[in-house]
PDB file of C-alpha atoms in Angstrom:
ATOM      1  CA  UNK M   1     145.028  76.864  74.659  1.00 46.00           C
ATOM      2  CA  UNK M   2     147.991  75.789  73.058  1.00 43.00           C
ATOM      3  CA  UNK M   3     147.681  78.604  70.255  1.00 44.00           C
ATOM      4  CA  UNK M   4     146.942  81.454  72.935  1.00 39.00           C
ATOM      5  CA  UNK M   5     150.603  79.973  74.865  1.00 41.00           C
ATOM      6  CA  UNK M   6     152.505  80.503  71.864  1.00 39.00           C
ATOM      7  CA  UNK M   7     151.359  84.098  71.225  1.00 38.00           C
ATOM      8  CA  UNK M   8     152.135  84.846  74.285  1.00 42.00           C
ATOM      9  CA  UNK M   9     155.591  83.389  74.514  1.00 45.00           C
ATOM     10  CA  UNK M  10     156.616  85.558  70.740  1.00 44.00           C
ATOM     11  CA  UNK M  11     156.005  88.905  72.466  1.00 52.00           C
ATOM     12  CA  UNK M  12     158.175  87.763  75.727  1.00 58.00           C
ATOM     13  CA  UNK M  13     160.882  86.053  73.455  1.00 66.00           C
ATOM     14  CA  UNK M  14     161.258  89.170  71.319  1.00 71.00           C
ATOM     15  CA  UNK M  15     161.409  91.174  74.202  1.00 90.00           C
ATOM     16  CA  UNK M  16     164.507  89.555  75.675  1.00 92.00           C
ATOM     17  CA  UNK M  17     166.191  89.645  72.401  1.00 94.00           C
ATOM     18  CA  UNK M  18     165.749  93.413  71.969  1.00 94.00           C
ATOM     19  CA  UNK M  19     167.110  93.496  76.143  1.00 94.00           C
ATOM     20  CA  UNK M  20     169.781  91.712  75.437  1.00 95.00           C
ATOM     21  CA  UNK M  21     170.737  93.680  72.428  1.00 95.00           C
ATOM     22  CA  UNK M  22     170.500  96.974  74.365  1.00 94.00           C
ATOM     23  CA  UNK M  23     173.090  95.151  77.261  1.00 94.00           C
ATOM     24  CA  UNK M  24     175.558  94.583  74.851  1.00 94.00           C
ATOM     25  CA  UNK M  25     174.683  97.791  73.534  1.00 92.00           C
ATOM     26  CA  UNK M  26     175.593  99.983  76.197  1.00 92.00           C
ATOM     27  CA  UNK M  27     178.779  98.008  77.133  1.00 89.00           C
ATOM     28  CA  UNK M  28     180.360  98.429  73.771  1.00 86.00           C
ATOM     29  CA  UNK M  29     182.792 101.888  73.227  1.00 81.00           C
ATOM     30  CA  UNK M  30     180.747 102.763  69.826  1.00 77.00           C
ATOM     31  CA  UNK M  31     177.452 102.085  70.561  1.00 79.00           C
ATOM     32  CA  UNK M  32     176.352 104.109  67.359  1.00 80.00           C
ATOM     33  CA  UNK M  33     174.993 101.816  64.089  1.00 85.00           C
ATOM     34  CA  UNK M  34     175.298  98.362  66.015  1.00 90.00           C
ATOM     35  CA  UNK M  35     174.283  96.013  63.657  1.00 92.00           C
ATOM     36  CA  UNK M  36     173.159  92.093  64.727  1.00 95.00           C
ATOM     37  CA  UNK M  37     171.984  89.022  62.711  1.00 95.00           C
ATOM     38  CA  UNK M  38     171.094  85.515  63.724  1.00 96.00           C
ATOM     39  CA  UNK M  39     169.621  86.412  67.504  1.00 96.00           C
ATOM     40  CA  UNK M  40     168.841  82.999  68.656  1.00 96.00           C
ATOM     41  CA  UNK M  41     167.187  82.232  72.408  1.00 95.00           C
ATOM     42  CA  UNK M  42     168.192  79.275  74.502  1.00 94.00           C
ATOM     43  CA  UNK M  43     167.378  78.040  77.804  1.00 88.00           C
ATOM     44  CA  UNK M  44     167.361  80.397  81.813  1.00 89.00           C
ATOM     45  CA  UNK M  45     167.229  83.164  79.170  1.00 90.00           C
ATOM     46  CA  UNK M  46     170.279  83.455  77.435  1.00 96.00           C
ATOM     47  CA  UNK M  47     170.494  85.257  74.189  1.00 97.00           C
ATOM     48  CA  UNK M  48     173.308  84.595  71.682  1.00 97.00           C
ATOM     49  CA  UNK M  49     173.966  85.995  68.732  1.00 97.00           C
ATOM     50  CA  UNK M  50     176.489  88.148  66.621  1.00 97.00           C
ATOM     51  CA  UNK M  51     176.999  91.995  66.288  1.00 94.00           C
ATOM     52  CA  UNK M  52     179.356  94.536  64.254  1.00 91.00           C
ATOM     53  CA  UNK M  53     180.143  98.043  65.187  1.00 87.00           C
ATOM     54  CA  UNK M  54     180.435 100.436  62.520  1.00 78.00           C
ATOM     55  CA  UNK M  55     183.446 101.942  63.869  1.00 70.00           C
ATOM     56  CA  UNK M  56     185.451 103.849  60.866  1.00 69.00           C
ATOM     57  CA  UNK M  57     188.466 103.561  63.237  1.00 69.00           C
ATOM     58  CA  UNK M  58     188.321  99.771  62.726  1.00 65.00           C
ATOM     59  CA  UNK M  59     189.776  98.736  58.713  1.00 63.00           C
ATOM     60  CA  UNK M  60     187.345  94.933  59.377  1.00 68.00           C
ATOM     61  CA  UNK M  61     183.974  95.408  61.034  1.00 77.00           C
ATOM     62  CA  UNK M  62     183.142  91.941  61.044  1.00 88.00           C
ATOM     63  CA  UNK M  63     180.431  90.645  62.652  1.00 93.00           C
ATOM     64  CA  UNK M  64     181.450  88.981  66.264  1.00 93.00           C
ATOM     65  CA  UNK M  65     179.826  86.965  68.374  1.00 96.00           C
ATOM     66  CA  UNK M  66     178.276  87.957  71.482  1.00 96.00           C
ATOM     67  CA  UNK M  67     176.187  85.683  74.339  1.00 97.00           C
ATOM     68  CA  UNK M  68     174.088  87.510  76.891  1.00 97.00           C
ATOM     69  CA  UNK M  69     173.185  85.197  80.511  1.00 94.00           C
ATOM     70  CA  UNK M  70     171.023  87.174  82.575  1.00 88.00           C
ATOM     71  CA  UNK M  71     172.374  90.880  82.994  1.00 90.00           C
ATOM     72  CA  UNK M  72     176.016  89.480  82.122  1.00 93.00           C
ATOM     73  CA  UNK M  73     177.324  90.436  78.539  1.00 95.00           C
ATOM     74  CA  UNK M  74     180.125  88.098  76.811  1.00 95.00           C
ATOM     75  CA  UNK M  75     181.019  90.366  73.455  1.00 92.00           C
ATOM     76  CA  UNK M  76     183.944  87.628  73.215  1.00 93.00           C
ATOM     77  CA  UNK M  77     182.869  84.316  74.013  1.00 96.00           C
ATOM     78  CA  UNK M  78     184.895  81.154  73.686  1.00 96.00           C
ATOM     79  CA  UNK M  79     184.163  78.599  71.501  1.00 96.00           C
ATOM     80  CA  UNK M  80     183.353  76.664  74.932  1.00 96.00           C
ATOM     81  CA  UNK M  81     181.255  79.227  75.933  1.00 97.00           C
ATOM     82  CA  UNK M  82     179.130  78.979  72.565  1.00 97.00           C
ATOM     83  CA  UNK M  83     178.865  75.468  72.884  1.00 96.00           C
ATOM     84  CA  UNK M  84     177.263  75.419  75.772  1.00 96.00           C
ATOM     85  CA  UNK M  85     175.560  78.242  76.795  1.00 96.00           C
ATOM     86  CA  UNK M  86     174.068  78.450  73.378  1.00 97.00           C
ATOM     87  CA  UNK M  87     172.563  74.761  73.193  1.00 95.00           C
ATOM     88  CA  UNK M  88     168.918  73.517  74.096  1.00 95.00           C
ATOM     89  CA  UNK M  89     170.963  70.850  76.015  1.00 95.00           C
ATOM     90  CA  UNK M  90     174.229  72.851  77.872  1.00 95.00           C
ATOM     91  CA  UNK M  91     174.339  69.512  80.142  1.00 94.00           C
ATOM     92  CA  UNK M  92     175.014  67.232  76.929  1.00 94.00           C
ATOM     93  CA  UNK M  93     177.558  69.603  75.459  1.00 95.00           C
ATOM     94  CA  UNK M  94     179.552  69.837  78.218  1.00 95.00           C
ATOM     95  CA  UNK M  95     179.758  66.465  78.654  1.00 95.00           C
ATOM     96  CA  UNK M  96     180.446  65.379  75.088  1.00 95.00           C
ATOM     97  CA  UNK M  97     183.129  68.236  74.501  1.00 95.00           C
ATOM     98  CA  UNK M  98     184.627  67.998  77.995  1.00 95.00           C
ATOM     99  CA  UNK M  99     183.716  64.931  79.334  1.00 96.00           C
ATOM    100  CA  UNK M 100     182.501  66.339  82.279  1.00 95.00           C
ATOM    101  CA  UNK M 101     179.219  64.660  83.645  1.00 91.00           C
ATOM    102  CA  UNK M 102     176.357  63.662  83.236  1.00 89.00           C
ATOM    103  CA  UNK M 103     175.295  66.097  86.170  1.00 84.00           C
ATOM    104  CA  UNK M 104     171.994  64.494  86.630  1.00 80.00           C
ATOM    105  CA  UNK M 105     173.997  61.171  87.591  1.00 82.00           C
ATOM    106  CA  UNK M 106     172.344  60.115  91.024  1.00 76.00           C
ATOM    107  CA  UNK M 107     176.376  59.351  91.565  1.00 82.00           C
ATOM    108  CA  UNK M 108     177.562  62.589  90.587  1.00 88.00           C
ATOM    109  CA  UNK M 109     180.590  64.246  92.564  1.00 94.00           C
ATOM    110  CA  UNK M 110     180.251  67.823  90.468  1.00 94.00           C
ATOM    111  CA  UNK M 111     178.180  69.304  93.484  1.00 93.00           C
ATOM    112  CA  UNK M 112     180.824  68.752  95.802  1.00 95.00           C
ATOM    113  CA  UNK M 113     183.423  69.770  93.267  1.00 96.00           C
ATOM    114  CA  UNK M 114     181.900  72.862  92.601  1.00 95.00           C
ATOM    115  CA  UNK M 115     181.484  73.439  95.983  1.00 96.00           C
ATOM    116  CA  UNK M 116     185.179  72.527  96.459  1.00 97.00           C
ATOM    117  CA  UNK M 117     186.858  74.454  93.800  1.00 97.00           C
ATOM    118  CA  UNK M 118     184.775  77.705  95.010  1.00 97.00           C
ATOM    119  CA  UNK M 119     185.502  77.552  98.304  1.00 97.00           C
ATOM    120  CA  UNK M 120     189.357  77.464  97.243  1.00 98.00           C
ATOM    121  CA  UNK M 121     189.032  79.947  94.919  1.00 97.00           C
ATOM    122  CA  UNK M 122     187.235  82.876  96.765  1.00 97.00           C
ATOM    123  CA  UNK M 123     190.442  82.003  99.628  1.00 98.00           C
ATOM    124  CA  UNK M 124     192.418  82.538  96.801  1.00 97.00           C
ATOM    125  CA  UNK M 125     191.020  86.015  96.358  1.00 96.00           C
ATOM    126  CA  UNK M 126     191.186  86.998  99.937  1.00 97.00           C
ATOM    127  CA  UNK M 127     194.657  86.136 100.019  1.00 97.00           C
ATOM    128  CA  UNK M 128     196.287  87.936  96.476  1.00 95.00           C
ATOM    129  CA  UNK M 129     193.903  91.229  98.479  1.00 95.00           C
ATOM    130  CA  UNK M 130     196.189  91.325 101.574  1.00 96.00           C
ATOM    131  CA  UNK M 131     199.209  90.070 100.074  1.00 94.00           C
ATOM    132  CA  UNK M 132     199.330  91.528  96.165  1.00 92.00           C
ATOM    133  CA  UNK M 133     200.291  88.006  95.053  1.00 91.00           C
ATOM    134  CA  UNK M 134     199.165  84.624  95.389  1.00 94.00           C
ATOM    135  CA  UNK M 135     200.746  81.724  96.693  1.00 95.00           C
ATOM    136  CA  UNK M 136     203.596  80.041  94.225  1.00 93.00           C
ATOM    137  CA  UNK M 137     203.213  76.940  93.142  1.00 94.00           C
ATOM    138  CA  UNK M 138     206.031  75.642  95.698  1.00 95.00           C
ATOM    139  CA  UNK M 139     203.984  77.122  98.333  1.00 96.00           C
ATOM    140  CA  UNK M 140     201.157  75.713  97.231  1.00 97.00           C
ATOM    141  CA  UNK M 141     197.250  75.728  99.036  1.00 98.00           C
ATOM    142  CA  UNK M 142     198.936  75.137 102.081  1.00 98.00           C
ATOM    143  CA  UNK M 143     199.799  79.018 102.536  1.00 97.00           C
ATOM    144  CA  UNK M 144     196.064  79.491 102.627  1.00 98.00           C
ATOM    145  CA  UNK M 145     196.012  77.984 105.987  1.00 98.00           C
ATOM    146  CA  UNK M 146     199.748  78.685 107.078  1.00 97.00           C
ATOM    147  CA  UNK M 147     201.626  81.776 106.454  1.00 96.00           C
ATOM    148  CA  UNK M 148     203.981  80.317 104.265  1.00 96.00           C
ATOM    149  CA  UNK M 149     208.230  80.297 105.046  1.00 94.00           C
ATOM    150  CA  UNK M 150     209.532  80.087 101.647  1.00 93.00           C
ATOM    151  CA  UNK M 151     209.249  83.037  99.130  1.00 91.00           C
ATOM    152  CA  UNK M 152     207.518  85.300  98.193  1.00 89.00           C
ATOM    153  CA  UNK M 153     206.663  85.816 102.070  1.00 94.00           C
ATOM    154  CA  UNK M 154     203.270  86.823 102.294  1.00 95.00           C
ATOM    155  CA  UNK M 155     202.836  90.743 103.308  1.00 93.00           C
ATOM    156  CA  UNK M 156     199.954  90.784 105.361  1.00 94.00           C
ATOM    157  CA  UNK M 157     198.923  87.363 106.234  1.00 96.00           C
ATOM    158  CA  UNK M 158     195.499  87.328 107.932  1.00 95.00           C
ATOM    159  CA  UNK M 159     194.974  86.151 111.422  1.00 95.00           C
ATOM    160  CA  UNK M 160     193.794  82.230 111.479  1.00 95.00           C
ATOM    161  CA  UNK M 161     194.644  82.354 107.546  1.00 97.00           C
ATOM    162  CA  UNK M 162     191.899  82.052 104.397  1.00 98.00           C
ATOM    163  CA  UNK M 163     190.751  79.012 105.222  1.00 97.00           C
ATOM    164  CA  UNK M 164     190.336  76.610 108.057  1.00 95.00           C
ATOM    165  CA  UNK M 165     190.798  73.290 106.516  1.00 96.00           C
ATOM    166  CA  UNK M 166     191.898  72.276 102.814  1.00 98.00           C
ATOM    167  CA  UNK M 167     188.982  70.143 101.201  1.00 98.00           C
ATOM    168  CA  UNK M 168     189.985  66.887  99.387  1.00 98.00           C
ATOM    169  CA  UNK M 169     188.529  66.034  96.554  1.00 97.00           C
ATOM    170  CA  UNK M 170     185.767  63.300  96.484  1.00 96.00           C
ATOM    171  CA  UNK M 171     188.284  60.301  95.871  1.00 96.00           C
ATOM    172  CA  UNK M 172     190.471  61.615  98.782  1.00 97.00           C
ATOM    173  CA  UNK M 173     193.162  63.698  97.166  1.00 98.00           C
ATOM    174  CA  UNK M 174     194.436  66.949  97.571  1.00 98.00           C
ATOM    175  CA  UNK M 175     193.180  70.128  95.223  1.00 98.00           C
ATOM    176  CA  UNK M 176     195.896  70.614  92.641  1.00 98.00           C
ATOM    177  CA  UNK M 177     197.406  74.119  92.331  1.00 97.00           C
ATOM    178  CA  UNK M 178     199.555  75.601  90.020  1.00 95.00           C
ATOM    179  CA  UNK M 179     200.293  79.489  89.390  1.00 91.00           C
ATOM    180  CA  UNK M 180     201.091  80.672  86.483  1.00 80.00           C
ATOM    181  CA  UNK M 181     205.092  82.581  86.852  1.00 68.00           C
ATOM    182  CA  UNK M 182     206.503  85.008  84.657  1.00 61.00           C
ATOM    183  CA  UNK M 183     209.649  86.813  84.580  1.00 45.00           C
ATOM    184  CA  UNK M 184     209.596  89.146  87.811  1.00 49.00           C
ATOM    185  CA  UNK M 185     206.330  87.134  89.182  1.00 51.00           C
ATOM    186  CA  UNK M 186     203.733  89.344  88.658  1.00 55.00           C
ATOM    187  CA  UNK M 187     201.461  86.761  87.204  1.00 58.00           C
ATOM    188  CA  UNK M 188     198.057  86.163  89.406  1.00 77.00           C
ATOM    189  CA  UNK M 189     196.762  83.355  87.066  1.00 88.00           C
ATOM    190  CA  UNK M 190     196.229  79.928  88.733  1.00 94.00           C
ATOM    191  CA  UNK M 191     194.967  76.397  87.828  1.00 94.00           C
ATOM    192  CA  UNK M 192     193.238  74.961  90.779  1.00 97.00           C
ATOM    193  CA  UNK M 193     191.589  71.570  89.710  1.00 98.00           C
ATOM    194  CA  UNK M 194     191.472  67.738  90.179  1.00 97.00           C
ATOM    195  CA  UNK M 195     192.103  65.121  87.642  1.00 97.00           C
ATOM    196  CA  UNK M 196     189.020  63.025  88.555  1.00 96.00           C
ATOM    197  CA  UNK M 197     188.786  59.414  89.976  1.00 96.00           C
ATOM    198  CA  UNK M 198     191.660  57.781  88.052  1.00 96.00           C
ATOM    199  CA  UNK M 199     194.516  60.766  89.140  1.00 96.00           C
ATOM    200  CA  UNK M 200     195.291  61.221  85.170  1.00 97.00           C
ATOM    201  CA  UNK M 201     194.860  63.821  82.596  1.00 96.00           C
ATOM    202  CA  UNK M 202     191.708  63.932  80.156  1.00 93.00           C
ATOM    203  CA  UNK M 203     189.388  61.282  80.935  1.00 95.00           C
ATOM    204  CA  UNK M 204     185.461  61.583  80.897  1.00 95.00           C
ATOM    205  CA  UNK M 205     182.403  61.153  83.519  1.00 94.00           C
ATOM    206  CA  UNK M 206     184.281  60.346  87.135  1.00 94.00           C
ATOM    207  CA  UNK M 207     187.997  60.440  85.448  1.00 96.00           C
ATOM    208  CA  UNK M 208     186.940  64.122  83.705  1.00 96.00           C
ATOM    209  CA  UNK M 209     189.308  66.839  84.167  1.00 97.00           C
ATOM    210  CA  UNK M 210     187.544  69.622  86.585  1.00 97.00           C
ATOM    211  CA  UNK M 211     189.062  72.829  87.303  1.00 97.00           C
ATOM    212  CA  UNK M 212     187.944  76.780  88.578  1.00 96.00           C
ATOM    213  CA  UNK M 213     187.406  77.165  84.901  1.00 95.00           C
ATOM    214  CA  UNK M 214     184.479  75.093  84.140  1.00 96.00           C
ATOM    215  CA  UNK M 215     182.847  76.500  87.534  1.00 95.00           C
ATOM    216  CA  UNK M 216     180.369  78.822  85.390  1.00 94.00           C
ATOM    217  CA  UNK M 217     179.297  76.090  82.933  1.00 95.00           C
ATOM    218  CA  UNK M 218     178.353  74.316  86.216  1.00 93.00           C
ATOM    219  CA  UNK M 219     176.899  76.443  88.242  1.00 91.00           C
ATOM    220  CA  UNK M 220     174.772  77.291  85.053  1.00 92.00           C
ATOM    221  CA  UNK M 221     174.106  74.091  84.433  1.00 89.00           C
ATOM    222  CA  UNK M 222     172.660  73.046  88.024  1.00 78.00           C
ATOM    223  CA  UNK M 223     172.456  76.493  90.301  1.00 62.00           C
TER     224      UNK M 223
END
């Protein structure tokens, strides 16, 4: 039994290599001569591995990394991105490069976090649609639920704003926000995050860091 499960799992594991190949395939600009070496399988299906195009345009074809989740294609992954979506355990290498965890802690706050930072961050989007621009960090989240009176006025602020309420995070504290400004803020980059249990920077399990960043190693990690 044990023999006939493992010649059935070779055909199915080359088969998602050679899919995953043919995503990142057909998202590339060349998608003549790809080459790929060291195609490795990991957990939920993911397929990392690295590529080169033989592009003459290009003086160093190089062979890049690439990691493949589902039908989304990554043909420049972080080296966070590696580390954990390319590991037999993604919860243990989040947690020992970010401190962030363990998720399977009965006394977890991630769900809620994740839930948290989400909601913020899709009012986020709703706003910067009617208004071209987020909120500044002097503003702050409070211009999701308030048209704000301080500049940059908002445009086209929406009736009953983005969001009824502004969540605090599980020890009681507001959501942090900061926007990224540069000269003639245009920027739309943000930081929206919480600083754990003990209010400081770095820290691990409750005290971890958590921001809109780390949302798709989470959500990966417990969907």
């Amino acid at each position: 039994t044990l023999m006939l499960a493992a010649l059935v799992a070779l055909p199915a594991c080359s088969d998602r290599k050679e899919q995953a190949q043919e995503l990142l395939t057909s998202r590339l600009t060349e998608q003549r001569d790809v080459d790929f070496q060291n195609i490795m399988t990991f957990p939920r299906g993911v397929v990392c591995g690295e590529y080169r195009t033989n592009d003459p345009r290009v003086v160093r074809n190089d062979f890049r990394r690439f990691v493949v989740l589902g039908e989304e294609v990554e043909d420049k992954p972080s080296e966070l991105d590696w580390k954990v979506f390319c590991s037999k355990d993604p919860a243990g290498a989040l947690f020992s490069t970010l401190g962030i965890g363990p998720v399977d802690s009965a006394e977890s706050q991630l769900p809620k976090l994740s839930t948290d930072l989400l909601l913020l961050q899709d009012a986020l989007a709703l706003y910067l649609a009617d208004n071209f621009t987020l909120p500044s960090s002097e503003q702050g989240l409070e211009a999701l639920v308030t048209a704000a009176t301080i500049p940059p006025l908002p445009r086209k602020f929406k009736p009953g704003g983005y969001i009824a309420t502004l969540p605090l995070d599980p020890w009681g504290r507001p959501y942090r926000y900061e926007r990224d400004a540069l000269s003639g803020g245009v920027a739309q980059e943000f930081r929206l995050f919480t600083l754990g249990a003990d209010d400081a920077p770095g820290g691990t399990g409750k005290d971890a860091d958590v921001s809109t960043a780390e949302l798709k190693y989470l959500n990966f990690i417990d969907p």
